[in-house]
XYZ file of C-alpha atoms in Angstrom:
560
model
C 32.548 -13.723 -13.920
C 33.769 -11.239 -10.702
C 33.158 -8.676 -13.799
C 29.755 -10.194 -15.125
C 28.594 -9.178 -11.293
C 29.890 -6.003 -11.127
C 27.913 -5.448 -14.648
C 24.602 -7.062 -13.401
C 24.680 -5.472 -10.034
C 25.371 -1.907 -12.501
C 22.463 -2.666 -14.490
C 20.177 -3.104 -11.504
C 21.363 0.287 -9.909
C 20.707 1.216 -13.147
C 17.788 0.449 -13.797
C 16.848 1.002 -10.164
C 17.674 5.081 -10.311
C 15.387 4.787 -13.812
C 12.536 4.751 -11.522
C 13.538 6.677 -8.833
C 13.773 9.606 -11.152
C 9.856 8.324 -12.089
C 8.881 8.996 -8.498
C 11.169 12.084 -7.840
C 9.463 13.269 -11.315
C 6.035 12.859 -9.982
C 6.564 14.343 -5.839
C 7.440 17.243 -7.407
C 4.989 17.941 -9.701
C 1.102 15.964 -8.493
C -0.552 18.543 -6.993
C -2.632 16.437 -4.838
C -1.383 15.885 -0.813
C -1.637 12.137 -1.040
C 1.331 12.028 -4.017
C 3.386 15.197 -3.354
C 3.316 14.119 0.417
C 2.286 11.326 1.423
C 3.787 9.525 -1.418
C 1.359 6.713 -1.896
C 2.004 4.980 -5.636
C 4.935 3.317 -6.828
C 7.011 3.691 -10.156
C 8.082 0.620 -12.297
C 9.755 -0.580 -15.702
C 7.982 -3.901 -16.841
C 8.990 -6.337 -19.338
C 6.749 -7.329 -22.274
C 4.213 -9.032 -21.014
C 4.126 -6.837 -17.700
C 7.054 -8.791 -15.727
C 9.552 -6.994 -13.642
C 12.539 -5.100 -13.822
C 12.649 -2.586 -11.173
C 10.463 -0.698 -9.361
C 10.828 1.845 -6.343
C 8.306 0.655 -4.209
C 7.243 3.414 -2.020
C 3.893 1.331 -1.583
C 4.292 -2.218 -1.803
C 0.768 -3.074 -2.040
C 0.561 -1.209 -5.157
C 4.322 -2.153 -6.259
C 3.368 -5.974 -7.367
C -0.542 -5.277 -8.870
C 0.911 -3.566 -11.037
C 1.931 -7.180 -13.479
C -1.293 -8.031 -14.251
C -2.337 -4.627 -15.317
C -0.092 -4.799 -18.014
C -0.893 -8.313 -19.091
C -4.152 -7.552 -19.434
C -2.950 -4.830 -22.017
C -1.104 -6.781 -24.117
C -3.755 -9.268 -24.043
C -6.444 -7.055 -24.892
C -4.975 -4.877 -27.810
C -2.705 -7.776 -28.767
C -1.151 -5.796 -31.494
C -2.999 -2.251 -31.314
C 0.365 -0.892 -29.200
C 1.990 1.721 -31.243
C 4.709 3.924 -30.409
C 3.351 6.885 -28.689
C 0.406 5.094 -26.220
C -0.506 5.793 -23.485
C -2.848 3.910 -21.129
C -4.835 4.234 -18.361
C -6.024 1.365 -16.492
C -8.043 1.261 -13.097
C -10.087 -2.557 -13.161
C -9.637 -4.547 -10.543
C -11.440 -7.008 -12.541
C -9.244 -6.594 -15.117
C -5.861 -7.203 -13.601
C -5.987 -4.029 -11.350
C -6.219 -3.656 -7.492
C -8.570 -0.683 -5.917
C -10.627 1.615 -8.270
C -9.221 4.416 -6.717
C -5.774 3.270 -8.103
C -4.436 4.541 -11.398
C -2.287 2.933 -13.400
C -0.599 5.091 -16.309
C 1.292 2.645 -18.335
C 3.668 3.909 -21.214
C 4.765 1.225 -23.856
C 8.177 1.336 -24.431
C 9.251 1.201 -28.475
C 12.880 0.101 -30.377
C 12.867 0.583 -34.026
C 9.385 -0.356 -34.145
C 9.626 -3.137 -31.815
C 7.383 -3.764 -28.470
C 10.745 -4.465 -25.895
C 8.964 -2.592 -22.109
C 6.851 -0.822 -19.918
C 7.058 2.416 -17.742
C 4.080 2.363 -15.593
C 3.107 4.185 -12.294
C 0.305 2.624 -10.130
C -1.002 6.152 -8.124
C -4.163 6.622 -5.754
C -6.345 9.648 -7.105
C -8.343 11.761 -5.279
C -11.650 10.397 -6.698
C -12.391 8.228 -8.683
C -16.187 8.725 -9.544
C -18.494 6.844 -7.693
C -21.360 7.803 -5.383
C -18.396 8.920 -2.524
C -16.660 11.901 -2.917
C -13.006 10.295 -3.300
C -14.516 7.171 -2.744
C -14.716 4.131 0.240
C -18.060 3.710 -0.019
C -18.908 1.607 2.776
C -22.681 0.905 1.260
C -21.054 -0.144 -2.000
C -23.044 -3.656 -2.815
C -21.583 -4.296 -6.476
C -18.441 -2.241 -7.929
C -20.136 -0.158 -10.194
C -21.669 1.594 -6.919
C -17.363 2.762 -5.666
C -16.258 4.055 -9.368
C -16.072 4.825 -12.755
C -14.750 1.445 -13.372
C -11.755 1.856 -16.257
C -10.852 -1.289 -17.913
C -7.564 -0.397 -20.245
C -8.185 2.497 -22.398
C -5.749 4.785 -24.509
C -5.589 8.132 -23.074
C -3.222 8.585 -25.884
C -2.624 7.235 -29.536
C 0.796 7.366 -31.375
C 1.284 10.525 -29.364
C -2.149 12.161 -29.529
C -4.572 12.877 -27.291
C -7.625 10.928 -27.134
C -9.802 14.114 -26.307
C -12.786 12.223 -26.509
C -11.587 9.195 -23.888
C -9.884 12.475 -22.142
C -13.678 14.106 -21.790
C -15.147 10.861 -20.896
C -13.216 9.167 -17.993
C -13.166 13.267 -16.535
C -16.254 14.267 -16.899
C -16.595 11.196 -14.421
C -14.498 12.475 -12.164
C -15.305 15.205 -9.363
C -12.214 17.040 -9.394
C -9.614 18.029 -11.500
C -6.422 17.803 -10.174
C -6.799 14.029 -10.968
C -6.317 15.567 -14.087
C -3.736 17.236 -13.243
C -2.409 14.251 -11.533
C -2.084 12.154 -14.437
C -0.474 14.137 -16.368
C 1.829 14.247 -13.592
C 1.677 10.346 -13.794
C 2.436 10.594 -17.526
C 5.094 12.837 -17.185
C 6.855 9.736 -14.931
C 6.680 7.107 -17.532
C 7.993 9.558 -19.919
C 10.966 9.929 -18.411
C 10.931 6.167 -17.332
C 10.546 5.570 -21.942
C 13.668 8.663 -22.014
C 15.961 6.851 -19.362
C 15.569 2.741 -20.225
C 16.151 3.852 -23.476
C 19.335 5.424 -22.834
C 20.340 2.670 -21.009
C 19.903 0.416 -23.977
C 21.722 2.262 -26.802
C 24.849 2.317 -24.403
C 25.143 -1.180 -23.877
C 23.330 -2.089 -27.093
C 19.800 -4.415 -26.994
C 20.861 -7.693 -26.999
C 23.385 -7.435 -24.752
C 21.266 -5.195 -22.704
C 18.835 -8.009 -23.030
C 21.161 -10.768 -21.804
C 22.334 -9.057 -18.730
C 18.304 -8.844 -17.716
C 18.187 -11.767 -18.348
C 20.798 -12.865 -16.092
C 20.463 -10.557 -13.613
C 16.694 -12.489 -13.292
C 18.261 -15.474 -12.767
C 20.563 -13.968 -9.838
C 17.852 -13.436 -8.294
C 16.134 -16.358 -8.638
C 19.412 -18.130 -7.216
C 19.324 -15.705 -4.596
C 15.749 -16.313 -3.663
C 16.134 -19.589 -3.742
C 18.933 -20.038 -1.873
C 16.540 -17.793 0.944
C 13.817 -20.049 1.181
C 16.101 -22.998 1.699
C 16.777 -21.330 4.977
C 13.411 -22.328 6.160
C 12.417 -25.742 7.325
C 10.641 -28.385 4.836
C 7.465 -28.158 6.742
C 3.519 -26.767 6.265
C 2.759 -23.775 8.325
C -0.342 -22.995 8.886
C -1.199 -19.429 10.447
C -4.593 -16.909 10.867
C -6.365 -13.565 10.918
C -9.493 -12.184 11.546
C -11.261 -8.815 9.540
C -13.969 -7.368 11.036
C -16.846 -5.613 9.820
C -17.826 -5.805 6.233
C -19.537 -2.638 5.605
C -22.783 -4.423 6.284
C -22.881 -6.597 9.170
C -19.871 -3.863 11.223
C -19.616 -7.346 14.064
C -19.177 -10.090 10.798
C -15.488 -11.507 11.593
C -14.349 -13.115 7.912
C -10.815 -15.464 8.901
C -8.198 -14.923 6.730
C -6.106 -18.618 6.676
C -3.129 -19.403 5.523
C -1.351 -22.875 4.517
C 2.530 -22.798 4.037
C 3.917 -25.613 1.697
C 8.132 -24.862 2.001
C 9.381 -28.107 -0.181
C 13.102 -27.830 -0.297
C 13.463 -24.278 -2.920
C 9.948 -23.532 -3.395
C 7.428 -21.700 -1.132
C 3.516 -22.173 -2.373
C 1.082 -19.674 -0.276
C -2.372 -22.003 0.173
C -5.115 -19.463 1.087
C -7.654 -21.742 0.915
C -10.525 -22.260 4.233
C -10.525 -17.743 4.039
C -13.376 -16.267 4.155
C -16.034 -17.023 1.044
C -15.994 -13.018 -0.366
C -18.824 -10.223 1.737
C -21.905 -8.848 0.306
C -19.939 -5.726 0.907
C -16.842 -3.891 -0.567
C -14.652 -5.893 2.127
C -12.633 -8.870 -1.113
C -9.352 -8.071 -1.794
C -8.825 -8.489 -5.881
C -6.347 -11.121 -6.240
C -3.223 -9.016 -7.256
C -3.745 -7.632 -3.950
C -3.506 -11.034 -2.248
C -0.145 -11.587 -4.293
C 1.123 -8.250 -3.205
C 0.154 -9.193 0.097
C 1.853 -12.127 0.117
C 4.928 -10.701 -1.712
C 5.761 -7.834 0.669
C 5.396 -10.090 3.392
C 7.246 -13.015 2.810
C 10.450 -10.210 1.543
C 10.482 -8.827 5.240
C 10.940 -12.521 6.553
C 13.849 -12.667 4.684
C 17.383 -12.437 5.788
C 18.253 -10.575 3.029
C 14.601 -8.492 1.519
C 16.970 -5.906 -0.496
C 17.323 -8.385 -2.775
C 16.478 -6.957 -6.268
C 13.014 -6.876 -6.871
C 12.697 -8.134 -10.625
C 11.015 -10.944 -12.036
C 13.500 -13.274 -11.148
C 12.067 -13.621 -6.955
C 8.390 -14.467 -8.274
C 9.656 -17.635 -9.750
C 10.393 -19.767 -6.931
C 6.918 -18.179 -5.087
C 3.069 -20.119 -5.932
C 0.525 -18.526 -3.993
C -3.388 -20.586 -4.796
C -6.722 -18.328 -3.732
C -10.160 -19.759 -4.140
C -12.570 -17.936 -6.522
C -15.000 -16.372 -4.611
C -12.914 -16.077 -1.471
C -12.739 -12.916 0.108
C -9.140 -11.987 -1.503
C -10.142 -13.346 -5.028
C -13.832 -12.664 -5.469
C -15.796 -12.847 -8.444
C -17.585 -10.291 -10.430
C -19.069 -7.352 -9.652
C -18.079 -7.738 -5.982
C -17.668 -4.500 -4.573
C -13.855 -4.388 -3.779
C -13.483 -0.529 -2.301
C -11.306 -1.597 1.178
C -9.623 -4.263 -0.169
C -6.300 -2.925 -0.853
C -6.273 -2.357 3.603
C -6.883 -6.295 3.622
C -3.202 -6.757 3.745
C -2.460 -6.286 7.382
C -4.200 -9.280 7.727
C -2.538 -11.318 5.004
C 0.734 -10.116 6.595
C -0.322 -11.115 9.590
C -1.255 -14.528 9.447
C 1.641 -15.043 6.973
C 3.783 -13.931 9.882
C 1.943 -16.291 12.903
C 2.420 -18.877 10.370
C 6.023 -18.392 9.526
C 7.215 -17.892 13.567
C 7.943 -21.463 13.960
C 10.149 -21.692 11.437
C 11.331 -17.920 11.429
C 11.135 -16.827 15.412
C 13.564 -14.593 14.248
C 12.403 -12.882 11.035
C 9.304 -12.133 11.504
C 7.663 -8.869 13.355
C 4.890 -9.207 16.102
C 1.677 -7.779 14.933
C 1.218 -4.445 13.558
C -0.959 -1.656 13.924
C -4.158 -2.469 11.520
C -5.288 1.145 9.588
C -8.018 3.129 10.393
C -8.120 6.426 8.391
C -10.181 8.695 7.636
C -11.297 10.446 3.835
C -12.748 14.261 3.713
C -14.136 16.120 1.558
C -16.037 19.139 1.069
C -15.531 22.843 -0.299
C -12.468 25.001 0.323
C -14.084 28.140 0.328
C -10.761 30.151 1.108
C -9.325 28.810 -2.165
C -12.862 27.674 -3.999
C -12.738 24.577 -4.776
C -13.818 21.575 -3.426
C -11.512 18.959 -1.993
C -11.062 15.560 -0.827
C -7.984 14.568 1.198
C -7.231 11.563 3.835
C -5.607 12.403 7.216
C -2.495 10.129 6.402
C -0.561 10.905 9.108
C -3.385 10.388 11.647
C -3.154 6.773 10.659
C 0.051 6.005 10.651
C 0.309 2.839 13.365
C 2.961 1.280 15.525
C 5.048 -1.162 13.289
C 5.244 -4.999 15.396
C 8.946 -5.742 17.191
C 11.598 -8.226 15.888
C 14.243 -10.576 17.480
C 16.709 -7.750 18.655
C 14.768 -4.439 17.653
C 11.870 -1.990 18.770
C 8.459 -1.976 16.386
C 9.183 1.326 14.585
C 7.478 3.531 16.198
C 4.950 5.312 13.811
C 4.953 3.658 10.711
C 1.728 3.190 9.112
C -0.012 0.062 8.380
C 2.362 -3.413 6.910
C 1.026 -2.953 2.860
C 2.230 0.273 3.094
C 5.713 -0.798 4.039
C 6.546 2.111 5.782
C 6.771 3.917 2.572
C 4.075 6.083 2.393
C 4.575 9.414 4.259
C 2.189 11.129 7.255
C 1.269 14.824 5.139
C 3.301 17.424 7.292
C 0.458 18.788 9.435
C 1.651 22.877 8.420
C 1.437 22.327 4.436
C -1.986 20.755 5.548
C -3.365 23.083 7.423
C -2.079 25.062 3.686
C -3.811 23.178 1.539
C -6.952 22.075 3.093
C -9.157 23.432 5.614
C -8.110 21.848 8.448
C -6.256 23.150 12.159
C -4.500 21.078 13.921
C -5.465 20.562 17.770
C -3.441 17.458 18.402
C -0.694 15.282 16.526
C 2.405 13.359 18.827
C 3.373 10.049 20.169
C 0.578 7.973 21.993
C 2.494 7.285 25.355
C 2.078 3.289 26.196
C 0.104 2.678 23.168
C 3.697 0.332 22.120
C 2.659 -3.224 23.144
C 5.952 -4.771 25.697
C 7.863 -6.991 25.444
C 11.519 -7.435 25.464
C 11.274 -5.572 22.166
C 8.625 -3.723 22.385
C 6.581 -2.216 19.937
C 6.137 1.341 18.055
C 4.182 3.894 18.838
C 1.301 4.657 17.713
C 0.361 8.752 17.625
C -2.079 10.746 18.725
C -4.625 13.321 16.438
C -7.567 15.890 16.603
C -7.628 17.631 14.085
C -10.951 20.301 13.824
C -12.135 21.115 10.121
C -12.754 24.716 9.233
C -15.433 23.640 6.791
C -18.403 21.272 6.076
C -17.181 18.217 5.486
C -18.425 14.897 4.343
C -16.377 11.871 6.026
C -16.040 8.251 5.115
C -13.943 6.137 7.833
C -12.207 3.158 6.112
C -10.235 0.566 8.220
C -10.490 -2.154 11.198
C -9.170 -2.690 15.146
C -11.127 -0.725 16.618
C -11.678 -1.052 20.372
C -14.820 -3.722 20.122
C -12.269 -5.274 17.803
C -8.739 -6.521 17.367
C -5.173 -5.109 18.822
C -2.242 -5.956 16.744
C -0.845 -8.448 18.817
C 2.343 -9.261 20.389
C 4.124 -12.493 19.792
C 6.196 -15.452 22.550
C 4.715 -13.055 25.133
C 4.769 -9.978 24.216
C 1.958 -7.675 24.688
C -0.238 -5.915 22.572
C -0.353 -2.667 21.571
C -2.504 -0.547 22.094
C -6.539 -0.630 19.506
C -7.253 1.781 18.047
C -9.997 4.474 18.531
C -11.715 7.337 17.015
C -14.386 10.269 17.858
C -16.182 12.864 16.268
C -16.485 15.871 19.140
C -20.018 17.952 17.322
C -18.723 21.683 17.380
C -21.888 22.054 20.670
C -20.280 19.080 21.948
C -21.848 16.064 21.492
C -19.659 12.905 21.066
C -19.756 10.442 18.728
C -18.120 7.083 18.193
C -17.490 6.302 14.553
C -17.853 2.786 13.342
C -14.924 1.268 11.852
C -16.219 1.373 8.176
C -19.437 4.253 8.299
C -19.837 6.522 5.729
C -21.166 9.901 6.989
C -22.612 12.796 4.518
C -22.414 15.947 6.810
C -20.201 17.128 9.788
C -20.543 21.099 10.034
C -17.853 23.137 10.173
C -16.372 23.460 13.595
C -16.358 19.625 13.815
C -13.533 17.501 15.281
C -11.920 13.775 14.557
C -9.692 12.799 17.125
C -8.578 10.055 17.529
C -5.129 7.140 18.003
C -3.821 5.081 15.522
C -2.978 1.561 18.261
C 1.045 0.732 18.513
C 2.316 -1.681 17.279
C 2.494 -5.682 19.157
C 5.764 -6.408 21.570
C 8.452 -9.561 20.536
C 9.226 -11.791 24.025
C 8.859 -11.440 27.299
C 8.745 -8.504 28.976
C 10.315 -9.216 31.907
C 12.957 -9.903 29.806
C 13.874 -6.038 28.919
C 16.850 -4.770 28.502
C 16.720 -2.408 31.702
C 18.382 0.444 29.846
C 16.100 0.092 27.170
C 12.921 0.874 29.654
C 14.872 3.632 31.056
C 14.814 5.852 27.847
C 11.694 5.085 27.168
C 10.305 6.339 29.683
C 13.144 9.588 29.538
C 11.373 9.480 26.606
C 8.292 10.150 27.776
C 7.232 6.867 24.923
C 6.249 4.444 28.451
C 4.691 6.068 31.436
C 5.952 4.543 34.928
C 2.537 3.039 35.684
C 3.016 0.851 32.538
C 6.690 0.666 33.367
C 5.894 -1.318 36.549
C 3.056 -3.038 35.740
C 4.206 -4.607 32.698
C 7.948 -4.851 32.760
C 8.082 -5.139 36.808
C 10.173 -1.955 37.643
C 10.768 -0.948 40.430
C 10.655 2.628 40.727
C 13.513 3.454 43.471
């Protein structure tokens, strides 16, 4: 039995190594900073119906949406799937998540029999639609957001479908998207090659049986984790703000979690109805938000992330709600409702797992800017990921992570290097540093946010998308912990005029020399600040994380 356990561990490690190879291939061959620097993608291997074998989850939010895409490909094409086929997909209403997130899926065959899939889900620099780079807060239906791509073959039996390729990319602004799609195809090809090597090494029947045993072992691990949660019904709620139509609108995200022995149910009945704007999350997004948050709360979150861990988990979301909208709703902002989903789940599980949950994480506020780079003689579209990565929430026994980003990113999304950013984009960074006092005070403090000031060196178009501006909410503390600092943003025109934008806004034109000044807020604190270790307070003061005034006010620090 010990020998078989070792075999399964080696199988899981081998599968994960393959998905890592896929990820590294994309990192080193993609051209957009969003992929090569920020790692806004995931890679994975999947079963015939989309069952998760293993994933590299740089962005957990993206990872758990891939199975629904593959299932839809299989349902639509049926027997019309052949070796050498390559599929593209981005449609939220046929199993996708966000229209800017394109899936490339490659079927893997053994002697003409479909046995698996290699797939990559990655955010693209543009997806068509009326706003360059995506995120159109004026959208009232999906067709106003992007080119809607249900499962389509880009390659058939190894031959490129030039007409389909031209149709898709004629409706996307930037040629860099074609380059990145080719890089994704390359990553999937590596996944196919390496999985076949593994299968040939062990034999398909042995591989198949061991894989099912690995799923069963993972299911057992997940059920054992759930058994550690006391049977009961737990409720939590968070708020989203501004649906893209009404800046003052609030939308509750409500969850009821039922734990019964070794099974757990997340029921979002009571959550706000779908909005007329683009603040709606397709079901796969909400499912991803649930899974990524649940894994954070478990004692052993590093269990294999495969199909087995899903078996004891059920997610109920009424159709027509903000987390499961009806066609043809706009859904461009939906990915980022994982902030509220995670917050509601953490709040619900606090009584059951007080030493596992975290305080609130900073809600993402991001800006996408686009235009024409006269230096490179090319159009561009970039997201300031580095400016939007606020602080994570503290937990029992540990401070929150500084500058980690939104909870759905799981810390995987990386800040673009400012110097690389300045080389690739027409911008100049005047400031990019931790924001003192942005962390929520507590026995364990929240993570720090960052302050960024960027000057645009060309005329630009801006799309602002996010939450948590001062008039809205900041990351809450728990068990006496204080909230983190809220987000803030302002636009400083070349003449010195200042404009304070809304959290969801499209600005068609800003002149060269305009500056974007943003504070990404901090994470919430955990526990009473007066119980914080004085040595930790002293360390924070020495590092400049907090000021003396905050130490005195929140921690009762004796300045003598």
